Short mmCIF file of C-alpha atoms and ligand atoms in Angstrom, two decimals:
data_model
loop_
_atom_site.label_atom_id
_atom_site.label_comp_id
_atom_site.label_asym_id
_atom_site.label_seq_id
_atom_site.Cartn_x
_atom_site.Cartn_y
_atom_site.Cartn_z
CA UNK A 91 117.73 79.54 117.37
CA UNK A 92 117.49 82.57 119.62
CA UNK A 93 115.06 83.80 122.14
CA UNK A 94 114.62 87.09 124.19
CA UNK A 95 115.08 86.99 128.11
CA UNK A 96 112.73 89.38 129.11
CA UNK A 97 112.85 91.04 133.10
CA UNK A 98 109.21 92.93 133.37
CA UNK A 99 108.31 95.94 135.19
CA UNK A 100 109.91 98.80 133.89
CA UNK A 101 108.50 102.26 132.43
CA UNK A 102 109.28 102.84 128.76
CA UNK A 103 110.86 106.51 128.51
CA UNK A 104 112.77 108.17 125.69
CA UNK A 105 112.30 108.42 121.25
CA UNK A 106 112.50 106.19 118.64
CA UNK A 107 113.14 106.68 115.17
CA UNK A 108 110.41 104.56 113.31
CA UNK A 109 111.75 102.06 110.77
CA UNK A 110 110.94 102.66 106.61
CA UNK A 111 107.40 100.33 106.64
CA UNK A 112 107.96 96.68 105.49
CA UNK A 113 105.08 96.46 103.90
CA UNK A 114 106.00 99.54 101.45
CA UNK A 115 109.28 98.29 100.85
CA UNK A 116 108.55 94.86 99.72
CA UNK A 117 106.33 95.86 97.03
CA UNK A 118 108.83 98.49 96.13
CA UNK A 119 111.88 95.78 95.79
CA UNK A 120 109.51 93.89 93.54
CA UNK A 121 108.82 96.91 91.22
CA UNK A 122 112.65 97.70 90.92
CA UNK A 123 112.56 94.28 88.19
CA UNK A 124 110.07 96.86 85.32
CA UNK A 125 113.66 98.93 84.50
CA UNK A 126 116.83 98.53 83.56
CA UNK A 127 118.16 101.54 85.42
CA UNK A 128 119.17 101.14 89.32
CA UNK A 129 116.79 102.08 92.13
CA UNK A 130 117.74 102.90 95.09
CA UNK A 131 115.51 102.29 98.00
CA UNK A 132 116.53 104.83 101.69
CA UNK A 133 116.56 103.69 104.39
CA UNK A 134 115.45 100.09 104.21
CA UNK A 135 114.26 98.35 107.18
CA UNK A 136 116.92 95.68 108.64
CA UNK A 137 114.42 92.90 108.59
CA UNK A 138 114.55 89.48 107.34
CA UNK A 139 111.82 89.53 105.24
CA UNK A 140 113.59 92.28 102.94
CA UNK A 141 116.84 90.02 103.52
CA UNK A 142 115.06 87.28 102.11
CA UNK A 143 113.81 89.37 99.41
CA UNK A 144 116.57 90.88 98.02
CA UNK A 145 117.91 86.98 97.69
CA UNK A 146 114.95 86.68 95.60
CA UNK A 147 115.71 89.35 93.30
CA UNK A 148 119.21 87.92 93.37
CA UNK A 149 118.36 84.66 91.83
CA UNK A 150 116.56 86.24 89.46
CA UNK A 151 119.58 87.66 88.46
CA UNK A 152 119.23 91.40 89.53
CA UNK A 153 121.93 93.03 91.43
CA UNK A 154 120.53 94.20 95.05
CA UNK A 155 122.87 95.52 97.50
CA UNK A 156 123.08 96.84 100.44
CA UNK A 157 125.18 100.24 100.64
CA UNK A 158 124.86 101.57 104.13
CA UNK A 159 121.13 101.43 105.51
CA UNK A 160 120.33 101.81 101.48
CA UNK A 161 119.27 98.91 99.23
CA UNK A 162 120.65 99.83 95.16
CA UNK A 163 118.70 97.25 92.48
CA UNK A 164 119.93 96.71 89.20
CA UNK A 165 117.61 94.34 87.46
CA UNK A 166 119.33 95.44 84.05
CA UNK A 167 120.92 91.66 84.13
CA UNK A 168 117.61 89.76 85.20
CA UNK A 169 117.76 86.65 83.13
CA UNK A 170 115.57 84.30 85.32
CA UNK A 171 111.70 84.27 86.06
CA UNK A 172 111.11 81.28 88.39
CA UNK A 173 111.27 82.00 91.57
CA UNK A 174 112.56 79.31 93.85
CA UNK A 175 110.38 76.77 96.11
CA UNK A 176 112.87 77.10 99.35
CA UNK A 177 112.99 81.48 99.30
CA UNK A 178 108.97 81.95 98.11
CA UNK A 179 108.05 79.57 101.41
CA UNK A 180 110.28 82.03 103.50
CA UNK A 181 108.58 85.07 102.89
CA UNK A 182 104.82 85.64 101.50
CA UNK A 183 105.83 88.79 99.74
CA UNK A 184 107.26 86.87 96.78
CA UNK A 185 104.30 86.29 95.12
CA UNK A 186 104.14 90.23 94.30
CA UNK A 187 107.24 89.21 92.20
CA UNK A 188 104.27 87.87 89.71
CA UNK A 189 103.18 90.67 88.88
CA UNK A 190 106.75 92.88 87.78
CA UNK A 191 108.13 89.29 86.53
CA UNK A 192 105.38 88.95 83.77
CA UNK A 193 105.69 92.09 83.14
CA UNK A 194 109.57 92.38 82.41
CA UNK A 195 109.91 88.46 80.86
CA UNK A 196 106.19 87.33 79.59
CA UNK A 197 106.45 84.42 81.88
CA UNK A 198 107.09 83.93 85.59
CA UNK A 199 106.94 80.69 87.91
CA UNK A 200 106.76 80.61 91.56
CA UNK A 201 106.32 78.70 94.39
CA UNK A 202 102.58 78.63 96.34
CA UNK A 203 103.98 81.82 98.75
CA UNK A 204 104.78 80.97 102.66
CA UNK A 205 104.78 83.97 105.05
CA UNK A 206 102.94 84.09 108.83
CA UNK A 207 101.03 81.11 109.35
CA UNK A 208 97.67 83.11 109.87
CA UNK A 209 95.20 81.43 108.17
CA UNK A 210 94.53 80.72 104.37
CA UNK A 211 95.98 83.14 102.36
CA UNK A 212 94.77 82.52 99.69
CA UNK A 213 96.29 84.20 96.25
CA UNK A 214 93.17 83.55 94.12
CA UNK A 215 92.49 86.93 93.84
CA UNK A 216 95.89 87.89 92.23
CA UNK A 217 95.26 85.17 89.59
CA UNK A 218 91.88 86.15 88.67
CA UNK A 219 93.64 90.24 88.08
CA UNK A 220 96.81 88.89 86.27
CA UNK A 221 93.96 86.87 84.04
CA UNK A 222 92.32 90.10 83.06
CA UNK A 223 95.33 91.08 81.90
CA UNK A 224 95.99 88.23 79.25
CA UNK A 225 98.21 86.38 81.61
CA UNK A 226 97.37 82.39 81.00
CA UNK A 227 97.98 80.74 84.13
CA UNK A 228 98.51 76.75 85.39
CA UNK A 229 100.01 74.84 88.04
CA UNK A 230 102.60 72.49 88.25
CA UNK A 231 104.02 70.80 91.25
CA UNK A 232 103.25 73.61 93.82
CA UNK A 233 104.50 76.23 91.32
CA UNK A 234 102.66 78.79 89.55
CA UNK A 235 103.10 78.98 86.24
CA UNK A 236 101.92 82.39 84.30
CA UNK A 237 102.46 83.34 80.67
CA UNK A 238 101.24 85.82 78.22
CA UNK A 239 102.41 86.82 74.85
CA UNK A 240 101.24 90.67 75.87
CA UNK A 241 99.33 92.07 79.00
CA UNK A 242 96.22 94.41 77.83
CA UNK A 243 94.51 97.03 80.52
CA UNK A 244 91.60 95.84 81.62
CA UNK A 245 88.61 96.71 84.27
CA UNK A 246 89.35 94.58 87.49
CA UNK A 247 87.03 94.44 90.26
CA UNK A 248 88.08 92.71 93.33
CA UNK A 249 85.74 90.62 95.59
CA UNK A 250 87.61 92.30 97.98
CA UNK A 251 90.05 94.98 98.91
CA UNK A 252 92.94 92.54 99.11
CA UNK A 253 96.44 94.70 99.64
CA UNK A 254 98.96 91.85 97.72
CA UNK A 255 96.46 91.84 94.57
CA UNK A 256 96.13 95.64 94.22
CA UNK A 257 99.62 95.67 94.06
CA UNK A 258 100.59 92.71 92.43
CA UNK A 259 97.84 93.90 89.21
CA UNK A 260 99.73 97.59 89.66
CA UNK A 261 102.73 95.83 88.84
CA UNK A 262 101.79 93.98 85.93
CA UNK A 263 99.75 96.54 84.82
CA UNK A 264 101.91 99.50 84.79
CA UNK A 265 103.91 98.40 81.09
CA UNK A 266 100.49 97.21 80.07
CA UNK A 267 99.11 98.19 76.20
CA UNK A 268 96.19 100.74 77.56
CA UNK A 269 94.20 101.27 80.77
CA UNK A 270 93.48 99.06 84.08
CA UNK A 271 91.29 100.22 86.07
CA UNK A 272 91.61 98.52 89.76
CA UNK A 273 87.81 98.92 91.16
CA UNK A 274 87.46 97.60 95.23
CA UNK A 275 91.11 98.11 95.54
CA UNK A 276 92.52 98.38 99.07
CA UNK A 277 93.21 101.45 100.36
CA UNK A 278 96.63 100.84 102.48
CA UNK A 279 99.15 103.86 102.81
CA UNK A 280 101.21 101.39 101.45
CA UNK A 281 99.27 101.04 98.33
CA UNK A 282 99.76 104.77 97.54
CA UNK A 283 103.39 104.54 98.56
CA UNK A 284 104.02 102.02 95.67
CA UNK A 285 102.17 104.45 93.36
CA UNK A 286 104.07 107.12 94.18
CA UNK A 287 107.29 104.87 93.61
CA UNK A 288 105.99 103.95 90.35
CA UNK A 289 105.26 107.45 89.00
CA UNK A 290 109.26 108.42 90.35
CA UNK A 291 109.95 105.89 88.15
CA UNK A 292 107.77 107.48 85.19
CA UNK A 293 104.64 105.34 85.66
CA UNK A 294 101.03 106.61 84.83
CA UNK A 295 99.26 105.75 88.13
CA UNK A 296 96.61 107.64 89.90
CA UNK A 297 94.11 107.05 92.38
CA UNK A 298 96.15 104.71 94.79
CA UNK A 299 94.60 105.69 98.68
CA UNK A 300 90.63 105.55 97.09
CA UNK A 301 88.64 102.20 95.78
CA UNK A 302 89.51 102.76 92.33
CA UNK A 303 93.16 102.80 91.02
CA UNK A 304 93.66 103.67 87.06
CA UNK A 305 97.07 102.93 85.39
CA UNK A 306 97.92 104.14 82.15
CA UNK A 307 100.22 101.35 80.51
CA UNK A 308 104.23 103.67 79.45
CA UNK A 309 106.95 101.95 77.44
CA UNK A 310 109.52 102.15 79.68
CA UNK A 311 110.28 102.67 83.27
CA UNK A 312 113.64 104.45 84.86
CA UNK A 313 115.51 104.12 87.82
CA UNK A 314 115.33 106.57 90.79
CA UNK A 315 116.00 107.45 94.97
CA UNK A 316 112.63 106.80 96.85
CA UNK A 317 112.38 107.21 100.81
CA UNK A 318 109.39 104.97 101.37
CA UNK A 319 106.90 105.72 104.11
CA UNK A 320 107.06 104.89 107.90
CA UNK A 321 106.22 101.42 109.26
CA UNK A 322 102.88 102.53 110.68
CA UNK A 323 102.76 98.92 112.43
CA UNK A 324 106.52 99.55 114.26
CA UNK A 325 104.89 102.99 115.53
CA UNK A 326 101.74 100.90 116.70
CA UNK A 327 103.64 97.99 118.35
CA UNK A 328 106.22 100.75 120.39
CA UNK A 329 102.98 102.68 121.50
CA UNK A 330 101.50 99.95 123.29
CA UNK A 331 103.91 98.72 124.80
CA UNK A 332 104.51 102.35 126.17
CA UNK A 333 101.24 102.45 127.18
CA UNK A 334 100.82 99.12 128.94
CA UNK A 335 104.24 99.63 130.78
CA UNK A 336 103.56 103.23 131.53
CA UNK A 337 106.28 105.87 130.31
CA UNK A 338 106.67 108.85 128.28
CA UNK A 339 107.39 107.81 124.32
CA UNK A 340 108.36 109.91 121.25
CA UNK A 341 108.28 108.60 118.04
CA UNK A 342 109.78 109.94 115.81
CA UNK A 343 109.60 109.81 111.55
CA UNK A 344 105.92 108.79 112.51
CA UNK A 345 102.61 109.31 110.59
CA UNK A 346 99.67 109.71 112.93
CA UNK A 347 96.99 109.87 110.17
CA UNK A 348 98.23 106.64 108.72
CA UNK A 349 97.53 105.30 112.45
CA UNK A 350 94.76 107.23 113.44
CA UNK A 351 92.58 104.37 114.60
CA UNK A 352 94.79 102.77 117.13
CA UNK A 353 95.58 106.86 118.33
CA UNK A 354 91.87 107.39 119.24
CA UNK A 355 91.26 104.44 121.06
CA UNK A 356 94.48 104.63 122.93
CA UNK A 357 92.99 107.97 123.78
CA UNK A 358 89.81 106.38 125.04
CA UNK A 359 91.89 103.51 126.91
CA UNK A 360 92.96 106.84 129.19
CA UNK A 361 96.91 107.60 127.48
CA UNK A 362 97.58 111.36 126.93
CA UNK A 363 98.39 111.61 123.00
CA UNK A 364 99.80 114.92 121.01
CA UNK A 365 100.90 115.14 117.44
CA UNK A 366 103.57 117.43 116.34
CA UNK A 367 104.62 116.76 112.45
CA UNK A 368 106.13 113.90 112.46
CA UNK A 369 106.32 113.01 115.73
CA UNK A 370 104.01 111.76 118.24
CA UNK A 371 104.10 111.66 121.99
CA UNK A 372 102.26 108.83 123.81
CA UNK A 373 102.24 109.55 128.08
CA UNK A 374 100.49 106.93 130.24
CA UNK A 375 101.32 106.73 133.97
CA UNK A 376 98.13 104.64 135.25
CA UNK A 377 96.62 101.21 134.47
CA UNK A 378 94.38 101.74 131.50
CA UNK A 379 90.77 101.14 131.03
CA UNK A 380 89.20 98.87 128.38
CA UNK A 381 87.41 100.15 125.44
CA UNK A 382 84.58 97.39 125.18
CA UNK A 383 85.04 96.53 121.45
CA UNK A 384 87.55 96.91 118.80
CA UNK A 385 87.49 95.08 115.12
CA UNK A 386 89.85 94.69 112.59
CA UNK A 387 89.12 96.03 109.05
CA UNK A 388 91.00 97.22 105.71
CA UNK A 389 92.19 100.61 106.20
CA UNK A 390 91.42 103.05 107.27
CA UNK A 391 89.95 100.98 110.20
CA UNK A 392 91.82 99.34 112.95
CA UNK A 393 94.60 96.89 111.21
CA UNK A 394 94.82 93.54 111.72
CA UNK A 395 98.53 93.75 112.47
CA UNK A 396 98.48 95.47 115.31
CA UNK A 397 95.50 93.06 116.74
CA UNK A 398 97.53 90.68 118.37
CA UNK A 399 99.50 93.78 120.38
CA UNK A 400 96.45 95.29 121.75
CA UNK A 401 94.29 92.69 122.62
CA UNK A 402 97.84 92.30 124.91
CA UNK A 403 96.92 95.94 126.14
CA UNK A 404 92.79 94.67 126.72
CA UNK A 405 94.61 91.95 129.00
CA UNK A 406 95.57 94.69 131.89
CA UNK A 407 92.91 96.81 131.03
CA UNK A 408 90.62 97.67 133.75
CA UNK A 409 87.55 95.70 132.88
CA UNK A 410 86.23 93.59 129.47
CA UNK A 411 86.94 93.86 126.36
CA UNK A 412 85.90 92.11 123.06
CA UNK A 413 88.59 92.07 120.24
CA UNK A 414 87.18 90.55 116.48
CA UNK A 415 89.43 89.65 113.94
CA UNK A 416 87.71 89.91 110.57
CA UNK A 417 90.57 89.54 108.01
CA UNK A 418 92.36 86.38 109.13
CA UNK A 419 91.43 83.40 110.14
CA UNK A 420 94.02 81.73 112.58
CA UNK A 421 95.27 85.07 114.12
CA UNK A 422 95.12 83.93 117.83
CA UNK A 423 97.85 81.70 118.08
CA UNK A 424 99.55 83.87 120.76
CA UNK A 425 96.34 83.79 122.98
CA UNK A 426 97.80 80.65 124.97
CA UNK A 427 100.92 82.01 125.36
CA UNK A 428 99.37 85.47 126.95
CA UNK A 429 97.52 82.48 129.31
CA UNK A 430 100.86 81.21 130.35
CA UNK A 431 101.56 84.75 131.63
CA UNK A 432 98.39 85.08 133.16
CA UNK A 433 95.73 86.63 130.68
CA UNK A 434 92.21 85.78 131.05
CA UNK A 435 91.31 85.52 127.43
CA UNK A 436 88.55 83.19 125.60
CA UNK A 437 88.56 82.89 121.94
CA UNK A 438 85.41 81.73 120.33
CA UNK A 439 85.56 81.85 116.65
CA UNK A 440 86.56 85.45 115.36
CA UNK A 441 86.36 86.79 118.66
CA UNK A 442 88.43 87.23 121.72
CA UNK A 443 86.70 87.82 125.22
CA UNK A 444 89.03 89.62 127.41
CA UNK A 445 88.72 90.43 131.29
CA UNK A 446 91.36 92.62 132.37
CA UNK A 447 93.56 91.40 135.22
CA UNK A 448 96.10 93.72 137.39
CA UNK A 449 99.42 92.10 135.73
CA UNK A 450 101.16 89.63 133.58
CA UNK A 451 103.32 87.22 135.51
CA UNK A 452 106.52 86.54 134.19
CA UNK A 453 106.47 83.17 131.97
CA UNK A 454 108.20 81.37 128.98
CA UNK A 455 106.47 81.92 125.78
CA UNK A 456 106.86 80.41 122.09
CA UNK A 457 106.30 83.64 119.25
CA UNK A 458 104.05 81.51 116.51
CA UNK A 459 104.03 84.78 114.27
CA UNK A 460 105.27 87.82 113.52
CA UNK A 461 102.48 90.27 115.37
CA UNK A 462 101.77 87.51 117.77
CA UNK A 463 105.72 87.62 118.98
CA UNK A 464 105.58 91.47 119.25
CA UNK A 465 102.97 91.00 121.08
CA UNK A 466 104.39 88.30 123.72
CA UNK A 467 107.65 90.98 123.68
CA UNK A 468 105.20 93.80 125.23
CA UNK A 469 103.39 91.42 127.56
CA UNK A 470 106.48 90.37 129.01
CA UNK A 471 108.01 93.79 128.77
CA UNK A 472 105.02 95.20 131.42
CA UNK A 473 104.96 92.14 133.54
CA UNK A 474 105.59 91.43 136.62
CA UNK A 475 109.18 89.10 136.63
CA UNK A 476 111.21 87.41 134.08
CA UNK A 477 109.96 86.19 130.68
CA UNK A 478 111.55 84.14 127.99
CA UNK A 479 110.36 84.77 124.76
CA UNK A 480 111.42 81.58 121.99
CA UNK A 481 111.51 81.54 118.42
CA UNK A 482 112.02 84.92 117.68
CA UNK A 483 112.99 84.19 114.28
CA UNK A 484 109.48 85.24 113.71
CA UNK A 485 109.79 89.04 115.32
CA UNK A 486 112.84 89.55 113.24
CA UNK A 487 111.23 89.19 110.05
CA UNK A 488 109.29 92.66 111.13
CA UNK A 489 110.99 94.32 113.54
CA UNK A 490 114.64 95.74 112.98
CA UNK A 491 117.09 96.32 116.15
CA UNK A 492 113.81 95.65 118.02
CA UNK A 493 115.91 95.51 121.85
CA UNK A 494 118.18 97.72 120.76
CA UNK A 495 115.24 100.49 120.46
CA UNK A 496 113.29 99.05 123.61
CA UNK A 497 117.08 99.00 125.59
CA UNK A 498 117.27 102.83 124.90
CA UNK A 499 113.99 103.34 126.53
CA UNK A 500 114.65 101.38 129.57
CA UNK A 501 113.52 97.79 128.69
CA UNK A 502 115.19 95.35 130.23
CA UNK A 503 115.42 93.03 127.33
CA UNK A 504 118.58 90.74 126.27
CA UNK A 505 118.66 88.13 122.97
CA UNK A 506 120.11 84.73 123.48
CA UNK A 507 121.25 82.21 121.45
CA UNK A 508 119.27 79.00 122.51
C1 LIG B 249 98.98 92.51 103.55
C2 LIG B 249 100.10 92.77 104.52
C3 LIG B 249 99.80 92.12 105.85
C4 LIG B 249 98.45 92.56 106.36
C5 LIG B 249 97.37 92.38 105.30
C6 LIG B 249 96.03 92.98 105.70
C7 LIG B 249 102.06 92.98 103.09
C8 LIG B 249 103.35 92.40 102.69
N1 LIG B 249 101.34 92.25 103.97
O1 LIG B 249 98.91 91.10 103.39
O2 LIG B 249 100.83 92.50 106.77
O3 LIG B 249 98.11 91.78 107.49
O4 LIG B 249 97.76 93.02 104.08
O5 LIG B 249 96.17 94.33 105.98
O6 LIG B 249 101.67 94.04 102.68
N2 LIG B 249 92.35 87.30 100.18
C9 LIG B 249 91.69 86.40 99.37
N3 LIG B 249 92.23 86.10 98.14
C10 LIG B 249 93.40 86.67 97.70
C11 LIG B 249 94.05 87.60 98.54
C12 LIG B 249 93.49 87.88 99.77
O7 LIG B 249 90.65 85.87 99.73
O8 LIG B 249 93.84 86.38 96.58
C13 LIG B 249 91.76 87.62 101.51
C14 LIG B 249 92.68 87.16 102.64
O9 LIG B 249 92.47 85.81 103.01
C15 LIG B 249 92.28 88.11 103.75
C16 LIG B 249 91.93 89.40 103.00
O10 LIG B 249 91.72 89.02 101.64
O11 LIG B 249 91.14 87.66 104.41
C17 LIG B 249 93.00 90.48 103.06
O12 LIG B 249 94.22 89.96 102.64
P1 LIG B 249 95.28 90.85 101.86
O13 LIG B 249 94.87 92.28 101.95
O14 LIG B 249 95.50 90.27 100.51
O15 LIG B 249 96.59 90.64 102.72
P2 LIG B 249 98.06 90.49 102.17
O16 LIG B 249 98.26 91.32 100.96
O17 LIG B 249 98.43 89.05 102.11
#
């Protein structure tokens, strides 16, 4: 087990080069299993969910490696569609595997997904798509079990925008006999990056970014290069912290529209934002003020991964501020731990009441989740005194060379082995 040693207090100055976005490249690793030919994904992050991932596709019998910062796929020897119980309880993501699996083998079994312990989850609205499609589907022991002698387009409509079940039905759809159309879909930045994957790879696919996604069922996929997107969350996490420790902060290989909701109300907190291509400067030399209210919501609202670091921004706010968490359920878990440091927060169903104080105090802190542990890292990063954050298992499966990148802007920040 490790944990971080934290020492609070100083200003965050310098660039950072913004990681390829998780959340693109797990969907992308699970589309690399519709061809034979090799894909090669730039640039992936160094994160253990895509670790954990690629041993996934491994035991399915594709050939993922790593060469350099690259990942190569080549699912042309994929002879197994049962993913085990032990690697889909490590990462969530594995249940997008259902969707590419049926596709490529008319049959797939896998473990009820794991991932951040943030509530429910539930994957009911997968299930109900890959139904639609002909897929029959039962359970068995905790596994999943989904077969279909040949998926047919269909009209889905979702009960709501639900990122893992556009993509998941995109997958199983896109070597489909006819049309899908995907009405209510989410609208993610990640959910067009997988399109645009998809159609490298000689897909029919249009309308990923709006409500309504149509895919065209081909024959046959190929292999190809793709550069996925930035990790819009990594660009949100490193711009709070800048702004609750004070500094001057470039990102670079940013996208500010894909972030545009955390940018204005950083704005109205009192930080001094510009936008140059792909960069984006972030310069805050003052304690900020609060914004009243924020709320979570699909995009292109305010995302519910980046809650858990700004309601740790609220906390040294000047004055109150009321954070809601609409999309899931158990997403406070780090709100004791920000009490430890000194945070004067009240959570009271969805919402968290938050009156600013000067400072954090220096404390030792458990990271419960992924988001939760970022945002314990920036807490302790702007407070006053030492901080131990423990279990950072958690931050890693998000976050790649996370101290190296806050090191090189002047955090004092060291990981220990426990
Ligand atoms: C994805 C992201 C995650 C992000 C979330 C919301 C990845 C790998 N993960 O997760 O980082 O926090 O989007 O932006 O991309 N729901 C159902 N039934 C379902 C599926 C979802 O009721 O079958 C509900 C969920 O409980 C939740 C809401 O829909 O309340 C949104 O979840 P969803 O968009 O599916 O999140 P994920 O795809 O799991």
């Amino acid at each position: 087990m490790e944990k971080y040693i934290i020492n609070g207090g100083n200003r965050l100055c310098g660039s950072v080069e913004i990681q390829t976005a998780k959340n693109s490249v797990l969907p992308i690793l699970a589309a690399t299993v519709l061809t034979d030919d090799r894909v090669r994904i730039i640039n992936a992050p160094d994160i253990t969910d895509v670790k954990n991932m690629v041993k996934i596709l491994s035991c399915l019998g594709c050939r993922a490696e790593y060469e350099g910062n690259d990942i190569v796929v080549d699912s042309s020897g994929a002879d197994c569609c049962e993913i085990p119980m032990e690697l889909a309880h490590e990462l969530r993501s594995s249940v997008f595997l259902l969707g590419s699996v049926i596709s490529r083998f008319h049959k797939a079994k896998i473990a009820y997904p794991g991932g951040c312990d943030i509530g429910l989850r539930p994957v009911d609205l997968h299930l109900t798509g890959l139904k639609r499609l002909g897929v029959e589907i039962t359970e068995e022991n905790g596994y999943i079990v989904c077969e279909c002698e040949k998926l047919r387009g269909n009209e889905i409509m979702l009960d709501c925008p639900s990122v893992g079940a556009t993509e998941n039905i995109m997958l199983a759809a896109v070597k489909a006999e006819g049309v899908t159309v995907i009405k209510n879909a989410a609208r993610e930045p990640e959910i067009e990056d997988l399109q645009r994957l998809l159609n490298c790879m000689g897909a029919k696919v249009k309308g990923a970014g709006s409500s309504s996604v149509t895919i065209e069922g081909v024959n046959t996929l190929y292999g190809c290069d793709y550069l996925p997107i930035s990790d819009r969350i990594e660009a949100g996490t490193f711009l709070i912290a800048a702004a609750m420790c004070g500094g001057e902060l470039q990102l670079s290989r940013a996208n500010a529209e894909n972030i545009s909701s955390l940018l204005h109300k950083l704005r109205e907190n009192g930080c001094k934002i510009h936008v140059n291509g792909d960069k984006i400067y972030l310069e805050n030399h003052r304690r900020l003020t609060s914004v009243k209210s924020i709320e979570t919501q699909p995009y292109p609202g305010f995302p519910t991964d980046l809650q858990a670091q700004y309601t740790a921004l609220c906390c040294i706010c000047r004055g109150q501020s009321i954070v809601t968490e609409n999309l899931f359920e158990t997403r406070f878990k780090y709100v004791p731990e920000l009490r430890k440091m000194g945070a004067d927060i009240t959570v009271i169903n969805r919402n968290a009441f938050v009156r600013g104080v000067e400072r954090f105090k220096g404390a030792a802190v458990v990271a419960h989740d992924l988001r939760g542990g970022a945002a314990l890292v920036s807490a302790a990063l702007a407070a006053e005194g030492r901080s131990e954050v423990l279990d950072i298992s958690h931050i890693d499966r998000g976050y790649g060379s996370l101290e190296y990148k806050l090191r090189e802007l002047g955090g004092d920040i060291a990981r220990v082995s426990v």
